[in-house]
PDB file of C-alpha atoms in Angstrom:
ATOM      1  CA  MET A  30       0.003   0.013   0.006  1.00 49.00           C
ATOM      2  CA  LYS A  31       1.743   3.142  -1.238  1.00 50.00           C
ATOM      3  CA  LYS A  32      -0.160   5.985   0.287  1.00 49.00           C
ATOM      4  CA  TRP A  33       1.591   9.246  -0.477  1.00 56.00           C
ATOM      5  CA  SER A  34       1.607   9.120  -4.284  1.00 80.00           C
ATOM      6  CA  GLN A  35      -1.807   7.509  -4.607  1.00 89.00           C
ATOM      7  CA  SER A  36      -4.827   9.483  -5.678  1.00 93.00           C
ATOM      8  CA  LEU A  37      -7.594   9.894  -3.172  1.00 95.00           C
ATOM      9  CA  ALA A  38      -9.879   7.739  -5.350  1.00 95.00           C
ATOM     10  CA  ALA A  39      -7.312   4.907  -5.345  1.00 94.00           C
ATOM     11  CA  ILE A  40      -7.082   4.979  -1.542  1.00 93.00           C
ATOM     12  CA  TRP A  41     -10.906   4.992  -1.333  1.00 92.00           C
ATOM     13  CA  PHE A  42     -11.107   2.049  -3.710  1.00 93.00           C
ATOM     14  CA  GLU A  43      -8.485   0.121  -1.758  1.00 92.00           C
ATOM     15  CA  TRP A  44     -10.189   0.842   1.575  1.00 90.00           C
ATOM     16  CA  PHE A  45     -13.558  -0.537   0.382  1.00 89.00           C
ATOM     17  CA  THR A  46     -12.465  -3.370  -1.920  1.00 90.00           C
ATOM     18  CA  ALA A  47      -9.226  -4.868  -0.628  1.00 87.00           C
ATOM     19  CA  GLU A  48      -9.488  -8.402   0.734  1.00 84.00           C
ATOM     20  CA  PRO A  49      -8.881  -8.693   3.558  1.00 82.00           C
ATOM     21  CA  ARG A  50     -10.053  -5.160   4.370  1.00 82.00           C
ATOM     22  CA  ALA A  51      -7.225  -2.812   5.306  1.00 82.00           C
ATOM     23  CA  TYR A  52      -8.513  -2.446   8.850  1.00 82.00           C
ATOM     24  CA  ALA A  53      -8.621  -6.239   9.311  1.00 84.00           C
ATOM     25  CA  SER A  54      -5.260  -7.075   7.691  1.00 84.00           C
ATOM     26  CA  PRO A  55      -2.384  -7.759   9.999  1.00 84.00           C
ATOM     27  CA  GLY A  56       0.019  -6.926   7.143  1.00 84.00           C
ATOM     28  CA  VAL A  57      -0.935  -3.230   7.078  1.00 84.00           C
ATOM     29  CA  LYS A  58       1.339  -0.895   9.050  1.00 88.00           C
ATOM     30  CA  LYS A  59      -0.350   1.100  11.761  1.00 88.00           C
ATOM     31  CA  THR A  60       0.689   4.393  10.212  1.00 88.00           C
ATOM     32  CA  THR A  61      -0.740   3.354   6.815  1.00 87.00           C
ATOM     33  CA  LEU A  62      -3.957   2.170   8.415  1.00 88.00           C
ATOM     34  CA  TYR A  63      -4.267   5.484  10.338  1.00 91.00           C
ATOM     35  CA  GLU A  64      -3.710   7.515   7.196  1.00 91.00           C
ATOM     36  CA  PHE A  65      -6.067   5.416   4.993  1.00 91.00           C
ATOM     37  CA  ARG A  66      -8.757   5.463   7.692  1.00 91.00           C
ATOM     38  CA  HIS A  67      -8.605   9.211   7.938  1.00 94.00           C
ATOM     39  CA  ILE A  68      -8.357   9.946   4.229  1.00 94.00           C
ATOM     40  CA  THR A  69     -11.402   7.719   3.650  1.00 92.00           C
ATOM     41  CA  GLY A  70     -13.265   9.372   6.526  1.00 92.00           C
ATOM     42  CA  TYR A  71     -12.477  12.834   5.190  1.00 95.00           C
ATOM     43  CA  MET A  72     -13.703  11.756   1.749  1.00 94.00           C
ATOM     44  CA  MET A  73     -16.976  10.527   3.226  1.00 91.00           C
ATOM     45  CA  LEU A  74     -17.633  14.152   4.178  1.00 92.00           C
ATOM     46  CA  PHE A  75     -17.720  15.076   0.495  1.00 93.00           C
ATOM     47  CA  VAL A  76     -20.193  12.465  -0.819  1.00 88.00           C
ATOM     48  CA  PRO A  77     -23.293  14.677  -0.797  1.00 69.00           C
ATOM     49  CA  THR A  78     -25.774  11.985  -1.802  1.00 77.00           C
ATOM     50  CA  GLY A  79     -24.804   9.611   0.990  1.00 73.00           C
ATOM     51  CA  LEU A  80     -22.995   6.358   0.917  1.00 80.00           C
ATOM     52  CA  ALA A  81     -24.813   3.205   0.039  1.00 81.00           C
ATOM     53  CA  LEU A  82     -22.408   0.389  -0.711  1.00 82.00           C
ATOM     54  CA  ASP A  83     -23.629  -3.241  -0.972  1.00 83.00           C
ATOM     55  CA  ALA A  84     -20.715  -5.626  -1.119  1.00 82.00           C
ATOM     56  CA  SER A  85     -22.970  -8.369  -2.532  1.00 86.00           C
ATOM     57  CA  SER A  86     -23.878  -6.288  -5.578  1.00 86.00           C
ATOM     58  CA  PRO A  87     -22.297  -7.529  -8.785  1.00 92.00           C
ATOM     59  CA  ALA A  88     -21.427  -3.875  -9.612  1.00 91.00           C
ATOM     60  CA  TYR A  89     -19.899  -3.212  -6.179  1.00 90.00           C
ATOM     61  CA  LYS A  90     -16.409  -2.337  -7.356  1.00 92.00           C
ATOM     62  CA  ASP A  91     -17.727  -0.147 -10.131  1.00 94.00           C
ATOM     63  CA  GLU A  92     -19.958   1.684  -7.615  1.00 91.00           C
ATOM     64  CA  VAL A  93     -17.023   2.158  -5.221  1.00 92.00           C
ATOM     65  CA  LEU A  94     -14.880   3.520  -8.051  1.00 93.00           C
ATOM     66  CA  VAL A  95     -17.528   5.992  -9.264  1.00 92.00           C
ATOM     67  CA  LEU A  96     -18.271   7.160  -5.712  1.00 92.00           C
ATOM     68  CA  GLY A  97     -14.572   7.474  -4.955  1.00 93.00           C
ATOM     69  CA  LYS A  98     -13.952   9.632  -8.062  1.00 95.00           C
ATOM     70  CA  LYS A  99     -16.852  11.912  -7.098  1.00 95.00           C
ATOM     71  CA  ALA A 100     -15.602  12.146  -3.517  1.00 95.00           C
ATOM     72  CA  GLN A 101     -12.096  12.904  -4.782  1.00 96.00           C
ATOM     73  CA  GLU A 102     -13.383  15.633  -7.056  1.00 96.00           C
ATOM     74  CA  ASN A 103     -15.421  17.255  -4.252  1.00 96.00           C
ATOM     75  CA  THR A 104     -12.612  16.849  -1.693  1.00 97.00           C
ATOM     76  CA  LEU A 105      -9.946  18.358  -3.952  1.00 97.00           C
ATOM     77  CA  GLY A 106     -12.364  21.195  -4.886  1.00 97.00           C
ATOM     78  CA  PHE A 107     -12.875  21.968  -1.166  1.00 97.00           C
ATOM     79  CA  LEU A 108      -9.111  21.967  -0.589  1.00 97.00           C
ATOM     80  CA  LYS A 109      -8.583  24.191  -3.608  1.00 97.00           C
ATOM     81  CA  SER A 110     -11.103  26.697  -2.186  1.00 96.00           C
ATOM     82  CA  TYR A 111      -8.744  27.007   0.815  1.00 95.00           C
ATOM     83  CA  GLY A 112      -5.708  27.457  -1.405  1.00 95.00           C
ATOM     84  CA  SER A 113      -4.306  23.967  -1.140  1.00 94.00           C
ATOM     85  CA  PRO A 114      -2.607  22.527  -4.196  1.00 94.00           C
ATOM     86  CA  ALA A 115      -2.985  18.989  -2.853  1.00 92.00           C
ATOM     87  CA  VAL A 116      -3.764  16.235  -5.373  1.00 90.00           C
ATOM     88  CA  ALA A 117      -2.349  13.034  -3.817  1.00 91.00           C
ATOM     89  CA  GLY A 118      -3.158  11.181  -0.614  1.00 91.00           C
ATOM     90  CA  GLY A 119      -0.340  12.433   1.595  1.00 90.00           C
ATOM     91  CA  THR A 120      -0.628  16.116   0.854  1.00 93.00           C
ATOM     92  CA  ALA A 121      -4.439  15.967   0.916  1.00 95.00           C
ATOM     93  CA  PHE A 122      -4.417  14.183   4.262  1.00 94.00           C
ATOM     94  CA  LYS A 123      -2.136  16.840   5.782  1.00 95.00           C
ATOM     95  CA  ALA A 124      -4.261  19.674   4.400  1.00 96.00           C
ATOM     96  CA  LEU A 125      -7.536  18.081   5.524  1.00 96.00           C
ATOM     97  CA  ARG A 126      -6.181  17.346   8.997  1.00 95.00           C
ATOM     98  CA  GLN A 127      -5.094  20.996   9.310  1.00 96.00           C
ATOM     99  CA  LEU A 128      -8.544  22.250   8.177  1.00 96.00           C
ATOM    100  CA  HIS A 129     -10.170  19.824  10.587  1.00 95.00           C
ATOM    101  CA  THR A 130      -8.179  21.202  13.517  1.00 95.00           C
ATOM    102  CA  GLN A 131      -9.246  24.708  12.457  1.00 96.00           C
ATOM    103  CA  SER A 132     -12.892  23.616  12.510  1.00 94.00           C
ATOM    104  CA  LYS A 133     -13.261  24.219   8.783  1.00 95.00           C
ATOM    105  CA  LEU A 134     -14.917  20.769   8.345  1.00 95.00           C
ATOM    106  CA  ASP A 135     -17.560  21.119  11.073  1.00 93.00           C
ATOM    107  CA  GLU A 136     -20.390  21.691   8.598  1.00 92.00           C
ATOM    108  CA  GLN A 137     -19.443  18.669   6.550  1.00 92.00           C
ATOM    109  CA  ILE A 138     -19.123  16.510   9.665  1.00 91.00           C
ATOM    110  CA  ALA A 139     -22.605  17.613  10.855  1.00 90.00           C
ATOM    111  CA  GLN A 140     -24.068  16.778   7.392  1.00 88.00           C
ATOM    112  CA  LEU A 141     -22.472  13.342   7.473  1.00 86.00           C
ATOM    113  CA  HIS A 142     -23.967  12.657  10.888  1.00 85.00           C
ATOM    114  CA  GLU A 143     -27.393  13.671   9.542  1.00 85.00           C
ATOM    115  CA  LEU A 144     -26.959  11.218   6.659  1.00 82.00           C
ATOM    116  CA  VAL A 145     -25.945   8.470   9.076  1.00 79.00           C
ATOM    117  CA  ASP A 146     -29.001   9.229  11.257  1.00 78.00           C
ATOM    118  CA  SER A 147     -31.332   9.030   8.220  1.00 78.00           C
ATOM    119  CA  ASP A 148     -29.721   5.769   6.973  1.00 72.00           C
ATOM    120  CA  GLY A 149     -28.099   7.645   4.138  1.00 68.00           C
ATOM    121  CA  VAL A 150     -24.834   5.843   4.897  1.00 72.00           C
ATOM    122  CA  VAL A 151     -24.727   2.063   4.394  1.00 71.00           C
ATOM    123  CA  ASP A 152     -21.359   0.444   4.680  1.00 74.00           C
ATOM    124  CA  ARG A 153     -20.043  -2.765   6.174  1.00 72.00           C
ATOM    125  CA  THR A 154     -17.054  -1.068   7.758  1.00 78.00           C
ATOM    126  CA  PRO A 155     -17.321  -1.471  11.531  1.00 80.00           C
ATOM    127  CA  PRO A 156     -17.551   1.871  13.377  1.00 78.00           C
ATOM    128  CA  SER A 157     -14.342   1.042  15.265  1.00 81.00           C
ATOM    129  CA  ALA A 158     -12.413   1.088  11.958  1.00 84.00           C
ATOM    130  CA  LEU A 159     -13.545   4.619  11.160  1.00 83.00           C
ATOM    131  CA  PRO A 160     -11.970   7.838  12.475  1.00 88.00           C
ATOM    132  CA  THR A 161     -13.521   9.291  15.625  1.00 86.00           C
ATOM    133  CA  PHE A 162     -14.941  12.364  13.832  1.00 84.00           C
ATOM    134  CA  VAL A 163     -17.059  10.054  11.647  1.00 81.00           C
ATOM    135  CA  ARG A 164     -18.453   7.853  14.434  1.00 72.00           C
ATOM    136  CA  ARG A 165     -18.993  10.455  17.207  1.00 65.00           C
ATOM    137  CA  ARG A 166     -20.855  13.725  17.156  1.00 61.00           C
ATOM    138  CA  PRO A 167     -18.788  16.716  18.208  1.00 55.00           C
ATOM    139  CA  SER A 168     -19.679  18.069  21.613  1.00 53.00           C
ATOM    140  CA  LYS A 169     -21.359  21.459  21.601  1.00 49.00           C
TER     141      LYS A 169
END
């Protein structure tokens, strides 16, 4: 798993389609897992229609790819609006993490939680494998 030179869509695709899943594979380094988990979590914030992935669907990998490309486009557009030239996983991760610590992603996080509450997010990834900001509501 090369993370820094990969596109966001490639990381997304690998997270959702690799067997065994990245979070369940003992061969994945902890740092790589951390970065993939967070990159995927940040990308989830930029899927405006929700996330409905059915691994039993014959078109599952195609659906993951299309959704990943859309999430990448939206994520990079968001970063560009803040002046970031990021295009690959590593630089995008750093830029998103910085924006997150500056509370610039609060609106997107709230929207994701609304989608989760309305069953707009369907994914077999266990909550424990997702970053904290995806699984827990921010305290007011």
